Amino acid sequence: MKASEHEMQKKIYSQMVARIKPKPPLVRNVTGAFFFGGAICTLGQALWNFYISVGLAKDDASAAAAATLIFVAAILTGLGVYDSIAKYAGAGTIVPITGFANSIVAPALEYRREGMVFGVGQRMFTIAGPVLAYGFVSAWIVGLMTYLFE
Amino acid sequence: MDYLKAFIVGGGICVIGQLLMDLTSYRVTPAHILVGFVTGGVALSALGLYQPLVDFAGAGATVPLPGFGHLLAQGAVRGVRENGLLGAFAGGVEAAATGIAAAIIFGYLVAAVFTPRGE
Amino acid sequence: MAPHKKTGQQTITFHNPPVFRGNASVAGPKEGQGPLGRTFDVVLSDTLYGEETWEKAERKMLAGACQLAIKKAGLTAADIDFMMAGDLLNQLISANFTARDLGIPFIGLYGACSTMFEGIALAAMLVEGGFADHVLAAASSHYDTAERQYRYPTEMGVQRPLTSQWTVTGAGAAVIGHQGTGPVITHVTIGKVIDLGIKDPNDMGSAMAPAAADTIIRHFRDTGRKPSDYDLIITGDLAAVGRALAEQLVKQAGYDISENYTDCGILIYDPAQDTHAGGSGCGCSAVVLNGYLVKEIMAGKFKRVLGIGTGALLSPVSNLQGESIPGIGHAVVIEAD
């Protein structure tokens, strides 16, 4: 088969696949993401208000609220509940800080059978590693810009 | 009122993530959403666009991952103002340290205690 | 001199058709609850199957299916000349470690999800060629072992797209001999690796459909047969999306298979089981063939079946490097004795 002919065939096939492939249930997914994502943030707000009411400074209370959400997400992942919620919540359980916690706990938990160092210690950064790398580098660039231009 | 604002803004940020996953190529995975939202938060924060959202929506803006990026960026800026160039390295990490450490520590402990259930 | 057992370009015709002497299927709990649940010999109560890891559970299923197939054939491991098996895990750990325990001369196979049919095709050739009296063919997959190797850890909160398929937890095994009673293998069509550029690892059905269609069309052309010569045409694990595509592709070549065509990945789960497009994995065609199909053929429901094992030759490494997902399909014709 000639290369151009094969390319043509691929193009025709991808159009055929696009016709047959089921579309994501957008309304359901967006509703789920909005509801669960909103609910997690509202819980975060409640925790934030609570930590302020017991005397923490605003920034510290925010950090404490985040840490609490992370703790809850870690436990729910351990219990095997987080992924069941995520089935309906989609980005609603990925985008909040709890999704970051889940991305650390899920591989750590699952790879424990390959040992505490190479299993848990290494695999927990499978997704968190890239997040931290990009976060640190981009924040450092912002700091550098501030240093140079202020 | 602050609960309603947190719900709507937080939910809205998640909807953006959902649309990015559903409407773009399969190459945009949950990992890309996490990385993209943190980096996006850093960028918005550097442009001065994220702080107003935090002032308005509270946890609705700090709990989603762009809030994590905002924390990193604001920390880096503050670090530079207080300690010069060295602060660009330490500031961001310092500001976000509680969240990062909590995730790693709780992650490790849960992995040590629980067993995966699978399907 | 042209090889006298070959028909057309890719098909082999057996003049002394090899016989299925014994078939066994071991399936996971979700598969046991599915529409074919009662056709499986063993259904696990949980996915760990009393083992410490899912990998060990998969091996135990594979070993169990092999031993049961040998027993059903009325033989012992010492009577088996060769074992041909494979799975989805890196370095074929399920098949290799099972062969270590069984102590049968072993040939490891990798055909992704087509492995069961690949094994049967090769086993039939060895037997009919006079190289062996009895050959054991087997394959396995496990949802939890495959998911973590190819995609995400199982506790990761990700939403599976509608095109995604559910890796079947299950193992199947067949003992093929040159005489005895049981369904016989009359033809084998060995497929080519076909790639029409699908790259989405969550849409394996679309990646495999062109390969399945190519093998089906080639089989009809080589043998001069037509779809109505078969009571059933069944692919391995194309599931809902791939099935629709394969049917169209075959139709474009002038063969209408819509009347009697289905897919193991569609039969194995009920839509209410929320697997999205359907089942996949080596275990999918392995348990449906060795559980459901063989029993129905022996019961007289089907006289002549064209089965096509389908495999998506996906590698997480090549996929991240931007390569598309090639597919393969091997066809086997099974007739009632």
CSV table of C-alpha atoms in Angstrom, one decimal, chain A residues 49-122:
chain,number,residue,atom,x,y,z
A,49,ASN,CA,-14.5,29.9,59.4
A,50,PHE,CA,-14.2,27.3,62.2
A,51,TYR,CA,-10.4,27.7,62.4
A,52,ILE,CA,-10.8,31.5,62.5
A,53,SER,CA,-13.4,31.2,65.3
A,54,VAL,CA,-11.0,29.2,67.4
A,55,GLY,CA,-8.4,31.9,67.1
A,56,LEU,CA,-6.2,31.1,64.1
A,57,ALA,CA,-5.0,33.9,61.8
A,58,LYS,CA,-6.7,34.1,58.4
A,59,ASP,CA,-3.8,32.6,56.4
A,60,ASP,CA,-3.2,29.9,59.0
A,61,ALA,CA,-6.9,29.1,59.2
A,62,SER,CA,-6.9,28.7,55.4
A,63,ALA,CA,-3.9,26.3,55.5
A,64,ALA,CA,-5.5,24.3,58.4
A,65,ALA,CA,-8.7,24.0,56.3
A,66,ALA,CA,-6.7,22.7,53.3
A,67,ALA,CA,-4.9,20.2,55.5
A,68,THR,CA,-8.2,19.0,57.0
A,69,LEU,CA,-9.6,18.5,53.5
A,70,ILE,CA,-6.5,16.6,52.5
A,71,PHE,CA,-6.8,14.4,55.5
A,72,VAL,CA,-10.5,13.6,54.7
A,73,ALA,CA,-9.6,12.9,51.1
A,74,ALA,CA,-6.8,10.6,52.1
A,75,ILE,CA,-9.0,8.6,54.4
A,76,LEU,CA,-11.8,8.3,51.8
A,77,THR,CA,-9.2,7.1,49.3
A,78,GLY,CA,-8.0,4.5,51.7
A,79,LEU,CA,-11.6,3.3,52.3
A,80,GLY,CA,-12.1,3.0,48.5
A,81,VAL,CA,-14.8,5.7,48.5
A,82,TYR,CA,-13.1,8.6,46.7
A,83,ASP,CA,-12.9,6.9,43.3
A,84,SER,CA,-16.6,6.0,43.6
A,85,ILE,CA,-17.6,9.6,44.2
A,86,ALA,CA,-15.2,10.7,41.4
A,87,LYS,CA,-17.2,8.6,38.9
A,88,TYR,CA,-20.0,11.1,39.2
A,89,ALA,CA,-18.0,14.2,40.2
A,90,GLY,CA,-15.4,14.1,37.4
A,91,ALA,CA,-13.4,17.3,37.7
A,92,GLY,CA,-15.4,18.2,40.8
A,93,THR,CA,-13.1,15.8,42.7
A,94,ILE,CA,-9.9,16.3,40.6
A,95,VAL,CA,-9.6,20.2,40.7
A,96,PRO,CA,-10.0,20.8,44.5
A,97,ILE,CA,-7.0,20.2,46.7
A,98,THR,CA,-8.6,16.9,47.6
A,99,GLY,CA,-7.9,15.7,44.1
A,100,PHE,CA,-4.2,16.4,44.7
A,101,ALA,CA,-4.4,14.3,47.9
A,102,ASN,CA,-6.1,11.5,46.1
A,103,SER,CA,-3.4,11.5,43.4
A,104,ILE,CA,-0.8,10.9,46.1
A,105,VAL,CA,-2.7,8.4,48.2
A,106,ALA,CA,-4.0,6.2,45.3
A,107,PRO,CA,-0.7,5.1,43.9
A,108,ALA,CA,1.0,5.0,47.3
A,109,LEU,CA,-1.7,2.6,48.5
A,110,GLU,CA,-1.8,0.5,45.5
A,111,TYR,CA,2.0,0.0,45.1
A,112,ARG,CA,2.6,-0.8,48.8
A,113,ARG,CA,2.9,-4.5,47.7
A,114,GLU,CA,6.1,-3.5,45.8
A,115,GLY,CA,7.6,-2.4,49.1
A,116,MET,CA,7.7,0.7,51.3
A,117,VAL,CA,10.5,2.5,49.4
A,118,PHE,CA,10.0,1.7,45.7
A,119,GLY,CA,6.3,1.0,46.1
A,120,VAL,CA,4.9,3.7,48.5
A,121,GLY,CA,7.7,6.2,48.6
A,122,GLN,CA,8.4,6.4,44.9
